[in-house]
mmCIF file of C-alpha atoms and ligand atoms in Angstrom:
data_model
loop_
_atom_site.group_PDB
_atom_site.id
_atom_site.type_symbol
_atom_site.label_atom_id
_atom_site.label_comp_id
_atom_site.label_asym_id
_atom_site.label_seq_id
_atom_site.Cartn_x
_atom_site.Cartn_y
_atom_site.Cartn_z
ATOM 1 C CA MET Y 1 0.084 -0.051 -0.148
ATOM 2 C CA ASN Y 2 1.048 3.657 -0.485
ATOM 3 C CA ALA Y 3 0.364 6.038 2.350
ATOM 4 C CA ASN Y 4 0.120 9.627 0.908
ATOM 5 C CA ILE Y 5 -0.142 11.632 3.969
ATOM 6 C CA LEU Y 6 -0.911 15.441 4.642
ATOM 7 C CA VAL Y 7 -0.192 16.757 7.823
ATOM 8 C CA LEU Y 8 -1.589 20.478 8.484
ATOM 9 C CA VAL Y 9 0.871 22.193 10.427
ATOM 10 C CA ASP Y 10 -0.266 23.337 13.658
ATOM 11 C CA HIS Y 11 1.236 26.626 15.369
ATOM 12 C CA PHE Y 12 0.251 29.290 17.648
ATOM 13 C CA ASN Y 13 1.484 32.591 19.237
ATOM 14 C CA GLY Y 14 4.359 32.954 16.693
ATOM 15 C CA ALA Y 15 5.693 29.071 17.198
ATOM 16 C CA LEU Y 16 5.137 25.624 15.948
ATOM 17 C CA ARG Y 17 3.484 23.333 18.454
ATOM 18 C CA GLU Y 18 4.856 19.804 19.629
ATOM 19 C CA ILE Y 19 1.800 18.319 18.112
ATOM 20 C CA THR Y 20 3.100 19.143 14.359
ATOM 21 C CA PHE Y 21 6.030 16.886 15.290
ATOM 22 C CA GLU Y 22 4.246 14.398 16.825
ATOM 23 C CA MET Y 23 2.163 14.237 13.509
ATOM 24 C CA LEU Y 24 5.221 14.181 11.239
ATOM 25 C CA GLY Y 25 7.048 11.691 13.285
ATOM 26 C CA VAL Y 26 3.799 9.242 13.112
ATOM 27 C CA ALA Y 27 3.692 10.192 9.057
ATOM 28 C CA ARG Y 28 7.078 9.514 8.408
ATOM 29 C CA ASN Y 29 6.923 5.910 10.422
ATOM 30 C CA LEU Y 30 3.436 4.899 8.555
ATOM 31 C CA VAL Y 31 5.079 5.620 5.207
ATOM 32 C CA ASP Y 32 8.232 3.795 5.899
ATOM 33 C CA THR Y 33 5.988 0.640 7.200
ATOM 34 C CA ALA Y 34 3.770 0.828 4.177
ATOM 35 C CA GLY Y 35 6.713 0.912 1.823
ATOM 36 C CA GLY Y 36 5.575 3.612 -0.347
ATOM 37 C CA GLY Y 37 4.014 7.069 -0.208
ATOM 38 C CA SER Y 38 5.071 10.499 0.697
ATOM 39 C CA VAL Y 39 4.795 13.045 3.724
ATOM 40 C CA GLN Y 40 3.628 16.681 2.578
ATOM 41 C CA ALA Y 41 3.346 19.319 5.393
ATOM 42 C CA LEU Y 42 0.433 22.442 4.843
ATOM 43 C CA LEU Y 43 1.919 25.499 6.296
ATOM 44 C CA VAL Y 44 -0.461 28.326 6.619
ATOM 45 C CA GLY Y 45 0.221 31.506 8.196
ATOM 46 C CA GLU Y 46 1.798 35.126 8.125
ATOM 47 C CA GLY Y 47 5.667 34.701 8.393
ATOM 48 C CA THR Y 48 5.417 31.033 8.584
ATOM 49 C CA ALA Y 49 8.112 30.419 5.423
ATOM 50 C CA GLY Y 50 10.985 30.388 8.144
ATOM 51 C CA TRP Y 51 9.899 27.529 9.596
ATOM 52 C CA VAL Y 52 10.346 25.475 6.410
ATOM 53 C CA SER Y 53 13.883 24.255 7.597
ATOM 54 C CA GLN Y 54 12.207 22.585 11.015
ATOM 55 C CA LEU Y 55 9.920 20.477 8.840
ATOM 56 C CA GLY Y 56 12.558 18.096 7.209
ATOM 57 C CA ALA Y 57 10.379 14.883 8.254
ATOM 58 C CA ALA Y 58 8.005 16.112 5.314
ATOM 59 C CA ASP Y 59 8.830 15.546 1.852
ATOM 60 C CA THR Y 60 7.197 18.611 0.493
ATOM 61 C CA VAL Y 61 5.921 21.542 2.395
ATOM 62 C CA LEU Y 62 2.526 23.327 0.732
ATOM 63 C CA LEU Y 63 3.220 27.091 1.826
ATOM 64 C CA LEU Y 64 0.730 29.512 2.159
ATOM 65 C CA ASP Y 65 2.819 32.772 3.867
ATOM 66 C CA GLU Y 66 0.224 35.261 3.916
ATOM 67 C CA ALA Y 67 -0.093 38.619 5.487
ATOM 68 C CA GLY Y 68 -2.955 38.842 7.862
ATOM 69 C CA GLN Y 69 -3.307 35.297 8.330
ATOM 70 C CA GLU Y 70 -1.607 35.188 11.902
ATOM 71 C CA LEU Y 71 -3.414 32.087 13.018
ATOM 72 C CA LEU Y 72 -4.900 29.118 11.391
ATOM 73 C CA SER Y 73 -8.251 30.466 9.781
ATOM 74 C CA PRO Y 74 -10.672 27.497 9.918
ATOM 75 C CA ASP Y 75 -12.856 28.244 6.888
ATOM 76 C CA LEU Y 76 -9.386 28.854 4.572
ATOM 77 C CA THR Y 77 -7.744 25.491 6.349
ATOM 78 C CA LEU Y 78 -11.047 23.732 5.512
ATOM 79 C CA THR Y 79 -10.978 25.066 1.814
ATOM 80 C CA LEU Y 80 -7.460 24.348 1.257
ATOM 81 C CA LEU Y 81 -7.549 20.667 2.673
ATOM 82 C CA GLU Y 82 -11.095 19.924 0.617
ATOM 83 C CA ARG Y 83 -9.411 20.915 -2.428
ATOM 84 C CA PHE Y 84 -6.359 19.032 -1.753
ATOM 85 C CA ILE Y 85 -8.596 15.628 -1.311
ATOM 86 C CA GLU Y 86 -10.357 16.650 -4.542
ATOM 87 C CA GLN Y 87 -7.204 16.907 -6.523
ATOM 88 C CA LYS Y 88 -5.925 13.727 -4.700
ATOM 89 C CA THR Y 89 -2.883 15.590 -3.446
ATOM 90 C CA ALA Y 90 -2.972 13.273 -0.353
ATOM 91 C CA SER Y 91 -5.159 10.387 0.825
ATOM 92 C CA LEU Y 92 -4.775 10.573 4.380
ATOM 93 C CA LEU Y 93 -4.829 13.801 6.510
ATOM 94 C CA MET Y 94 -3.881 14.421 9.888
ATOM 95 C CA LEU Y 95 -4.798 17.181 12.097
ATOM 96 C CA GLY Y 96 -3.939 17.951 15.714
ATOM 97 C CA GLY Y 97 -6.772 17.701 18.165
ATOM 98 C CA THR Y 98 -6.023 21.426 19.563
ATOM 99 C CA ASN Y 99 -8.360 24.419 19.993
ATOM 100 C CA LEU Y 100 -7.490 25.694 16.797
ATOM 101 C CA THR Y 101 -7.949 22.892 14.415
ATOM 102 C CA PHE Y 102 -10.246 20.203 16.570
ATOM 103 C CA GLY Y 103 -13.475 21.169 14.689
ATOM 104 C CA LEU Y 104 -11.922 20.804 11.275
ATOM 105 C CA GLY Y 105 -11.979 17.223 11.087
ATOM 106 C CA ALA Y 106 -15.696 16.699 11.354
ATOM 107 C CA ARG Y 107 -16.347 19.513 8.837
ATOM 108 C CA LEU Y 108 -13.928 17.825 6.448
ATOM 109 C CA ALA Y 109 -15.666 14.662 6.881
ATOM 110 C CA MET Y 110 -18.920 15.847 5.943
ATOM 111 C CA ARG Y 111 -17.861 17.797 3.101
ATOM 112 C CA THR Y 112 -15.754 15.004 1.791
ATOM 113 C CA GLY Y 113 -17.664 11.912 2.903
ATOM 114 C CA LEU Y 114 -14.099 10.335 4.184
ATOM 115 C CA PRO Y 115 -13.933 8.610 7.397
ATOM 116 C CA LEU Y 116 -13.017 10.212 10.391
ATOM 117 C CA VAL Y 117 -11.087 9.025 13.196
ATOM 118 C CA ASN Y 118 -11.077 11.239 16.362
ATOM 119 C CA PHE Y 119 -8.486 11.228 19.527
ATOM 120 C CA CYS Y 120 -5.924 8.884 17.602
ATOM 121 C CA ARG Y 121 -3.568 8.068 20.372
ATOM 122 C CA GLY Y 122 -1.786 5.002 18.170
ATOM 123 C CA VAL Y 123 -1.644 4.644 14.287
ATOM 124 C CA GLN Y 124 0.019 1.659 12.766
ATOM 125 C CA VAL Y 125 -0.193 -0.762 9.453
ATOM 126 C CA VAL Y 126 -1.154 -4.019 10.117
ATOM 127 C CA ASN Y 127 -1.684 -6.556 7.235
ATOM 128 C CA GLY Y 128 -1.664 -3.761 4.623
ATOM 129 C CA ALA Y 129 -4.397 -1.833 6.474
ATOM 130 C CA ILE Y 130 -4.020 1.328 8.622
ATOM 131 C CA VAL Y 131 -5.321 0.855 11.879
ATOM 132 C CA CYS Y 132 -5.789 3.685 14.422
ATOM 133 C CA THR Y 133 -6.503 3.571 18.172
ATOM 134 C CA SER Y 134 -8.867 5.929 19.181
ATOM 135 C CA ALA Y 135 -9.591 7.253 22.727
ATOM 136 C CA LEU Y 136 -12.938 7.319 23.909
ATOM 137 C CA PHE Y 137 -14.996 8.301 27.060
ATOM 138 C CA GLY Y 138 -12.098 10.934 27.989
ATOM 139 C CA GLY Y 139 -9.459 8.020 27.333
ATOM 140 C CA LYS Y 140 -11.150 5.408 29.659
ATOM 141 C CA MET Y 141 -11.683 3.077 26.804
ATOM 142 C CA LEU Y 142 -9.460 2.551 23.818
ATOM 143 C CA ILE Y 143 -11.000 1.185 20.481
ATOM 144 C CA ASP Y 144 -8.995 -0.160 17.638
ATOM 145 C CA VAL Y 145 -10.365 1.160 14.114
ATOM 146 C CA CYS Y 146 -9.306 0.026 10.810
ATOM 147 C CA LEU Y 147 -9.428 2.303 7.887
ATOM 148 C CA PRO Y 148 -11.559 1.196 4.850
ATOM 149 C CA GLY Y 149 -9.026 1.937 2.475
ATOM 150 C CA GLU Y 150 -6.158 4.290 2.038
ATOM 151 C CA CYS Y 151 -8.146 7.497 2.363
ATOM 152 C CA GLY Y 152 -9.429 9.023 5.642
ATOM 153 C CA ILE Y 153 -8.775 11.969 8.237
ATOM 154 C CA LEU Y 154 -6.954 11.510 11.451
ATOM 155 C CA ASN Y 155 -7.406 13.749 14.353
ATOM 156 C CA ILE Y 156 -4.238 13.119 16.339
ATOM 157 C CA ALA Y 157 -4.590 13.583 20.289
ATOM 158 C CA PRO Y 158 -1.852 15.844 21.626
ATOM 159 C CA GLY Y 159 0.704 14.093 23.908
ATOM 160 C CA SER Y 160 0.056 10.961 22.235
ATOM 161 C CA PHE Y 161 3.495 10.402 20.178
ATOM 162 C CA SER Y 162 7.087 11.116 20.741
ATOM 163 C CA PRO Y 163 7.618 14.810 19.117
ATOM 164 C CA GLU Y 164 11.451 13.823 18.593
ATOM 165 C CA ALA Y 165 10.642 11.400 15.730
ATOM 166 C CA GLY Y 166 9.303 14.441 13.796
ATOM 167 C CA LYS Y 167 11.850 16.834 14.836
ATOM 168 C CA VAL Y 168 14.109 16.611 11.735
ATOM 169 C CA GLY Y 169 15.879 19.540 10.198
ATOM 170 C CA GLY Y 170 16.318 19.357 6.163
ATOM 171 C CA THR Y 171 15.436 21.273 3.120
ATOM 172 C CA PRO Y 172 11.918 20.057 2.139
ATOM 173 C CA ALA Y 173 10.770 20.763 -1.296
ATOM 174 C CA VAL Y 174 8.449 23.565 -1.003
ATOM 175 C CA ARG Y 175 5.189 24.522 -3.166
ATOM 176 C CA GLU Y 176 3.699 27.898 -2.748
ATOM 177 C CA ILE Y 177 0.051 27.633 -3.161
ATOM 178 C CA PRO Y 178 -2.172 30.646 -3.460
ATOM 179 C CA LYS Y 179 -4.919 31.864 -1.329
ATOM 180 C CA PRO Y 180 -8.064 30.988 -2.400
ATOM 181 C CA ALA Y 181 -10.969 33.150 -2.173
ATOM 182 C CA VAL Y 182 -12.993 32.119 0.921
ATOM 183 C CA GLU Y 183 -15.886 33.646 2.780
ATOM 184 C CA GLU Y 184 -14.824 33.542 6.506
ATOM 185 C CA GLY Y 185 -17.199 32.846 9.236
ATOM 186 C CA ALA Y 186 -14.536 32.948 11.986
ATOM 187 C CA VAL Y 187 -11.737 35.592 11.922
ATOM 188 C CA PHE Y 188 -8.910 35.869 14.157
ATOM 189 C CA ARG Y 189 -8.815 39.163 15.658
ATOM 190 C CA ARG Y 190 -6.234 39.517 18.569
ATOM 191 C CA LEU Y 191 -4.933 37.286 21.519
ATOM 192 C CA ILE Y 192 -5.864 38.262 25.040
ATOM 193 C CA ALA Y 193 -3.395 37.195 27.432
ATOM 194 C CA PRO Y 194 -4.816 35.892 30.596
ATOM 195 C CA ALA Y 195 -4.093 38.496 33.244
ATOM 196 C CA ALA Y 196 -1.251 38.349 35.176
ATOM 197 C CA GLY Y 197 -1.024 38.788 39.070
ATOM 198 C CA ASP Y 198 -0.933 34.956 40.382
ATOM 199 C CA LEU Y 199 2.004 32.746 40.334
ATOM 200 C CA ASP Y 200 3.157 31.420 36.999
ATOM 201 C CA ILE Y 201 3.173 27.588 37.687
ATOM 202 C CA THR Y 202 5.110 26.828 34.604
ATOM 203 C CA LYS Y 203 8.013 28.272 36.225
ATOM 204 C CA CYS Y 204 7.595 26.165 39.490
ATOM 205 C CA GLU Y 205 10.285 23.772 40.031
ATOM 206 C CA VAL Y 206 7.905 21.933 42.601
ATOM 207 C CA LEU Y 207 4.317 21.442 41.878
ATOM 208 C CA VAL Y 208 1.901 19.833 44.665
ATOM 209 C CA SER Y 209 -0.838 19.383 42.310
ATOM 210 C CA VAL Y 210 -4.587 18.488 43.817
ATOM 211 C CA GLY Y 211 -7.272 17.058 42.237
ATOM 212 C CA ARG Y 212 -10.941 15.986 43.204
ATOM 213 C CA GLY Y 213 -9.305 13.629 45.426
ATOM 214 C CA ILE Y 214 -8.514 16.486 47.809
ATOM 215 C CA GLN Y 215 -12.392 16.210 48.418
ATOM 216 C CA ASP Y 216 -13.028 20.185 49.919
ATOM 217 C CA LYS Y 217 -11.576 23.273 50.084
ATOM 218 C CA GLU Y 218 -10.865 23.324 53.801
ATOM 219 C CA ASN Y 219 -7.951 20.383 52.541
ATOM 220 C CA LEU Y 220 -6.223 22.967 50.569
ATOM 221 C CA PRO Y 221 -4.106 24.457 53.386
ATOM 222 C CA LEU Y 222 -2.756 20.941 53.921
ATOM 223 C CA ALA Y 223 -1.531 20.833 50.511
ATOM 224 C CA GLN Y 224 -0.181 24.568 50.556
ATOM 225 C CA ALA Y 225 1.613 23.857 53.528
ATOM 226 C CA LEU Y 226 3.433 20.730 51.852
ATOM 227 C CA ALA Y 227 4.161 22.729 48.768
ATOM 228 C CA GLU Y 228 5.667 25.449 50.679
ATOM 229 C CA ALA Y 229 7.877 22.786 52.988
ATOM 230 C CA LEU Y 230 8.948 21.373 49.456
ATOM 231 C CA GLY Y 231 9.633 24.970 47.980
ATOM 232 C CA GLY Y 232 6.889 24.863 45.528
ATOM 233 C CA ALA Y 233 3.388 25.772 44.976
ATOM 234 C CA VAL Y 234 0.045 24.535 44.598
ATOM 235 C CA SER Y 235 -1.670 23.497 41.221
ATOM 236 C CA ALA Y 236 -4.802 21.548 40.295
ATOM 237 C CA SER Y 237 -6.749 19.416 37.996
ATOM 238 C CA ARG Y 238 -9.852 20.900 36.276
ATOM 239 C CA PRO Y 239 -12.625 19.916 38.732
ATOM 240 C CA VAL Y 240 -10.829 22.045 41.563
ATOM 241 C CA VAL Y 241 -10.635 25.114 39.348
ATOM 242 C CA ASP Y 242 -14.007 24.514 38.053
ATOM 243 C CA GLN Y 243 -15.254 24.740 41.743
ATOM 244 C CA GLY Y 244 -13.416 27.954 42.229
ATOM 245 C CA TRP Y 245 -11.525 26.364 44.944
ATOM 246 C CA LEU Y 246 -8.245 27.837 42.875
ATOM 247 C CA PRO Y 247 -7.871 30.357 40.212
ATOM 248 C CA LEU Y 248 -7.613 28.979 36.412
ATOM 249 C CA THR Y 249 -3.891 30.230 36.446
ATOM 250 C CA ARG Y 250 -3.134 26.990 38.870
ATOM 251 C CA GLN Y 251 -4.991 24.647 36.264
ATOM 252 C CA VAL Y 252 -2.784 22.042 34.898
ATOM 253 C CA GLY Y 253 -3.825 20.253 31.459
ATOM 254 C CA LYS Y 254 -5.398 20.886 27.994
ATOM 255 C CA SER Y 255 -7.520 23.659 29.059
ATOM 256 C CA GLY Y 256 -5.163 25.227 31.651
ATOM 257 C CA MET Y 257 -1.026 25.331 31.786
ATOM 258 C CA THR Y 258 1.639 22.939 30.270
ATOM 259 C CA VAL Y 259 4.442 22.448 32.858
ATOM 260 C CA ALA Y 260 7.336 20.347 33.288
ATOM 261 C CA PRO Y 261 8.503 21.080 37.021
ATOM 262 C CA LYS Y 262 11.480 18.754 38.346
ATOM 263 C CA LEU Y 263 8.852 17.187 40.855
ATOM 264 C CA TYR Y 264 5.098 16.974 39.945
ATOM 265 C CA LEU Y 265 3.410 15.445 43.194
ATOM 266 C CA ALA Y 266 -0.370 14.543 41.976
ATOM 267 C CA LEU Y 267 -2.461 14.192 44.925
ATOM 268 C CA GLY Y 268 -5.875 12.489 44.098
ATOM 269 C CA ILE Y 269 -5.842 13.070 40.524
ATOM 270 C CA SER Y 270 -7.012 10.505 38.267
ATOM 271 C CA GLY Y 271 -4.775 11.177 35.246
ATOM 272 C CA ALA Y 272 -7.245 11.802 32.355
ATOM 273 C CA PRO Y 273 -5.593 12.456 28.900
ATOM 274 C CA GLU Y 274 -6.741 16.024 29.401
ATOM 275 C CA HIS Y 275 -4.712 16.334 32.337
ATOM 276 C CA GLN Y 276 -1.650 14.427 31.441
ATOM 277 C CA GLU Y 277 -1.191 16.637 28.483
ATOM 278 C CA GLY Y 278 -0.293 19.293 30.861
ATOM 279 C CA MET Y 279 2.204 17.607 33.124
ATOM 280 C CA LYS Y 280 3.685 14.278 31.327
ATOM 281 C CA ASP Y 281 6.861 16.002 30.488
ATOM 282 C CA SER Y 282 7.350 16.528 34.348
ATOM 283 C CA GLU Y 283 10.977 15.551 35.154
ATOM 284 C CA LEU Y 284 9.691 13.359 38.187
ATOM 285 C CA ILE Y 285 6.064 12.366 38.656
ATOM 286 C CA ILE Y 286 4.755 10.929 42.093
ATOM 287 C CA ALA Y 287 1.217 10.054 42.076
ATOM 288 C CA ILE Y 288 -1.026 9.441 45.518
ATOM 289 C CA ASN Y 289 -4.250 7.886 44.645
ATOM 290 C CA THR Y 290 -6.681 5.197 46.473
ATOM 291 C CA ASP Y 291 -7.530 3.470 43.405
ATOM 292 C CA PRO Y 292 -4.715 1.496 41.885
ATOM 293 C CA LYS Y 293 -6.161 1.475 38.351
ATOM 294 C CA ALA Y 294 -5.788 5.177 38.181
ATOM 295 C CA PRO Y 295 -4.154 6.256 34.753
ATOM 296 C CA ILE Y 296 -1.974 8.684 36.527
ATOM 297 C CA PHE Y 297 -0.068 5.518 37.579
ATOM 298 C CA ASP Y 298 0.973 4.737 33.918
ATOM 299 C CA ILE Y 299 3.177 7.914 33.625
ATOM 300 C CA ALA Y 300 4.156 8.280 37.384
ATOM 301 C CA HIS Y 301 7.491 7.452 38.093
ATOM 302 C CA TYR Y 302 6.603 6.434 41.716
ATOM 303 C CA GLY Y 303 3.573 6.107 43.200
ATOM 304 C CA ALA Y 304 1.302 4.996 46.332
ATOM 305 C CA THR Y 305 -1.996 4.067 46.842
ATOM 306 C CA VAL Y 306 -2.814 5.602 50.025
ATOM 307 C CA ASP Y 307 -5.284 8.244 51.410
ATOM 308 C CA LEU Y 308 -3.955 11.688 50.825
ATOM 309 C CA LEU Y 309 -5.511 13.213 53.553
ATOM 310 C CA ASP Y 310 -3.494 10.803 55.850
ATOM 311 C CA LEU Y 311 -0.299 11.553 53.911
ATOM 312 C CA MET Y 312 0.027 15.183 53.266
ATOM 313 C CA GLU Y 313 0.740 16.194 57.347
ATOM 314 C CA PRO Y 314 3.160 13.435 57.894
ATOM 315 C CA LEU Y 315 4.987 14.169 54.806
ATOM 316 C CA LYS Y 316 5.089 17.683 55.388
ATOM 317 C CA ALA Y 317 6.427 17.004 58.735
ATOM 318 C CA ALA Y 318 9.322 14.705 57.167
ATOM 319 C CA VAL Y 319 10.278 17.211 54.669
ATOM 320 C CA GLU Y 320 10.577 19.962 57.211
ATOM 321 C CA LYS Y 321 12.483 17.617 59.465
ATOM 322 C CA ARG Y 322 14.972 16.278 56.690
ATOM 323 C CA ARG Y 323 15.493 20.121 55.833
ATOM 324 C CA ALA Y 324 16.361 21.084 59.163
ATOM 325 C CA VAL Y 325 18.726 18.278 59.541
ATOM 326 C CA ALA Y 326 20.608 19.576 56.439
ATOM 327 C CA LYS Y 327 20.769 23.108 57.656
HETATM 328 C C1 FAD F 401 -11.846 19.592 26.308
HETATM 329 C C2 FAD F 401 -11.643 19.371 27.697
HETATM 330 C C3 FAD F 401 -10.624 19.962 28.446
HETATM 331 C C4 FAD F 401 -10.289 19.641 29.716
HETATM 332 N N1 FAD F 401 -9.147 20.276 30.042
HETATM 333 C C5 FAD F 401 -8.731 19.770 31.562
HETATM 334 C C6 FAD F 401 -7.536 20.501 32.067
HETATM 335 O O1 FAD F 401 -6.902 21.172 31.508
HETATM 336 N N2 FAD F 401 -7.309 19.797 33.186
HETATM 337 C C7 FAD F 401 -7.637 18.753 33.795
HETATM 338 O O2 FAD F 401 -7.296 18.530 35.062
HETATM 339 N N3 FAD F 401 -8.689 18.144 33.213
HETATM 340 C C8 FAD F 401 -9.355 18.477 32.224
HETATM 341 N N4 FAD F 401 -10.332 18.025 31.576
HETATM 342 C C9 FAD F 401 -11.348 17.440 32.493
HETATM 343 C C10 FAD F 401 -10.399 15.907 32.539
HETATM 344 O O3 FAD F 401 -11.225 15.103 31.688
HETATM 345 C C11 FAD F 401 -10.955 15.006 33.700
HETATM 346 O O4 FAD F 401 -12.351 15.142 34.219
HETATM 347 C C12 FAD F 401 -10.304 15.607 34.839
HETATM 348 O O5 FAD F 401 -9.059 15.812 34.768
HETATM 349 C C13 FAD F 401 -10.620 15.181 36.430
HETATM 350 O O6 FAD F 401 -10.071 15.899 37.178
HETATM 351 P P1 FAD F 401 -9.642 14.791 38.815
HETATM 352 O O7 FAD F 401 -8.168 13.691 38.241
HETATM 353 O O8 FAD F 401 -8.924 15.539 39.588
HETATM 354 O O9 FAD F 401 -10.870 14.043 39.104
HETATM 355 P P2 FAD F 401 -11.461 12.379 39.001
HETATM 356 O O10 FAD F 401 -10.875 12.058 37.629
HETATM 357 O O11 FAD F 401 -12.457 12.505 39.698
HETATM 358 O O12 FAD F 401 -10.203 11.832 39.957
HETATM 359 C C14 FAD F 401 -10.156 12.056 41.278
HETATM 360 C C15 FAD F 401 -9.179 10.837 41.820
HETATM 361 O O13 FAD F 401 -8.885 10.978 43.367
HETATM 362 C C16 FAD F 401 -8.870 9.778 43.554
HETATM 363 N N5 FAD F 401 -8.975 9.820 45.110
HETATM 364 C C17 FAD F 401 -10.225 10.211 45.594
HETATM 365 N N6 FAD F 401 -10.138 10.216 46.836
HETATM 366 C C18 FAD F 401 -8.697 10.114 47.381
HETATM 367 C C19 FAD F 401 -8.141 10.298 48.812
HETATM 368 N N7 FAD F 401 -8.521 10.576 49.800
HETATM 369 N N8 FAD F 401 -6.758 9.802 48.530
HETATM 370 C C20 FAD F 401 -6.234 9.881 47.334
HETATM 371 N N9 FAD F 401 -6.812 9.701 46.301
HETATM 372 C C21 FAD F 401 -8.119 9.942 45.973
HETATM 373 C C22 FAD F 401 -10.006 8.759 42.919
HETATM 374 O O14 FAD F 401 -9.449 7.429 43.076
HETATM 375 C C23 FAD F 401 -9.742 9.300 41.607
HETATM 376 O O15 FAD F 401 -8.696 8.648 40.655
HETATM 377 C C24 FAD F 401 -10.836 18.558 30.667
HETATM 378 C C25 FAD F 401 -11.688 17.816 29.661
HETATM 379 C C26 FAD F 401 -12.259 18.154 28.443
HETATM 380 C C27 FAD F 401 -13.303 17.224 27.780
#
C-alpha cells in the first residue's frame, strides 16, 4: 500500500506546536512501514516560511505565507484541505486535536465523505491496512479502528506520540500555494493573554497538584503547607478550579497550563488524558491515589495507593525534619 499523507502544521502565538512534530513523526513512520508514499506538510500563516527548515520530516511543504493570517483560519484551512482531497494531493490527512483545529476534521468529513477517526493515540499498518487506536470517554476506553482503504482523516490527540521522531531538520521541497477566495465565518482579531497577578506555575520547579480527591476546599491549606515545605506551589486539576477553589492560573492540562517541573506530586488526580497533556513531561512524577487502576500511575515514576489526607501532614513534617537536619 501507499501512504500519501498530508499533515496540517499546527502553530500558535508565533511558534510551531509540539503536535506538529508528533504528527510528522507518525506520518514518516507510516510511509516507511507501508513501503511507499510521501509526507506533505501544509503550512499556513503569516511569516511561517522561516519554519520550513524545521519540517525536514516532510518530503514537501505546501506553503501559504499570507499577510493577515496570524493564526490558522478554520474556513481557509478547510477550503485548502478540501481542495487537496479533490485533487488527490493526499489520501490521508492528519490534524492535531488542538483548540485551533479540533472542529476541522468533522466538517471536512461531512464535506468529503471521508472517514474520520477522532482522538487517535496510536496509528500503525497491520496487514496492509491502517489501524488507529482511538480514545473514547475521555480516555477510559481505547478502540482499534481499521480504515476501509487508504483514505481518511485522523485527528491526532496531542501528547500521544513522541515529537522527537518528527524533529528532523532539512530542506524539504516547497510548493507555494495561492490563497483561495474564502468567505470566513470566524476571523482571528487579537490574542488576549490571561491577566497576570497570580504565580506562574510554568516556572515552578516543584508542584503539589491537587485533584478531586482533595474532597473539600478546607483541605487545601494542607496541600499549601506541603508545597511550601517542598519549596514549591499548589496547582490543580480542572474540577478543583471549576469549583472555584483555586484560580484558573493554577490549572494544569489541556485547557490550563502546560508544566514540566522537576517534581510533580499528583494528589488525588486520576490522570485523564486532558490532565496528562499538561504535565506528562515533568522530570519526576509521584502519584498518590487510592485507586491502583488510576491512569496517572501509567506515567508516574513513583506512586502510592494511600489516602492523601493521611499522607499530607506526615509528609510535610518529614520534609521539614529532613530540611532542618540538612541546614
Ligand atoms: C475539552 C476538555 C478539556 C479539559 N481540560 C482539562 C484540563 O486542562 N485539566 C484537567 O485536569 N482536566 C481537564 N479536563 C477534564 C478531565 O477530562 C478530567 O475530568 C479531570 O482531569 C479529572 O480531574 P481529577 O483527576 O481531579 O478528578 P477525578 O477523575 O474524579 O479523579 C479523582 C481521583 O482521586 C482519587 N481519590 C479520591 N479520594 C482520594 C483520597 N482520599 N486519596 C487519594 N486519592 C483519592 C480517585 O481514586 C480518583 O482517581 C478536560 C476535559 C475536556 C473534555
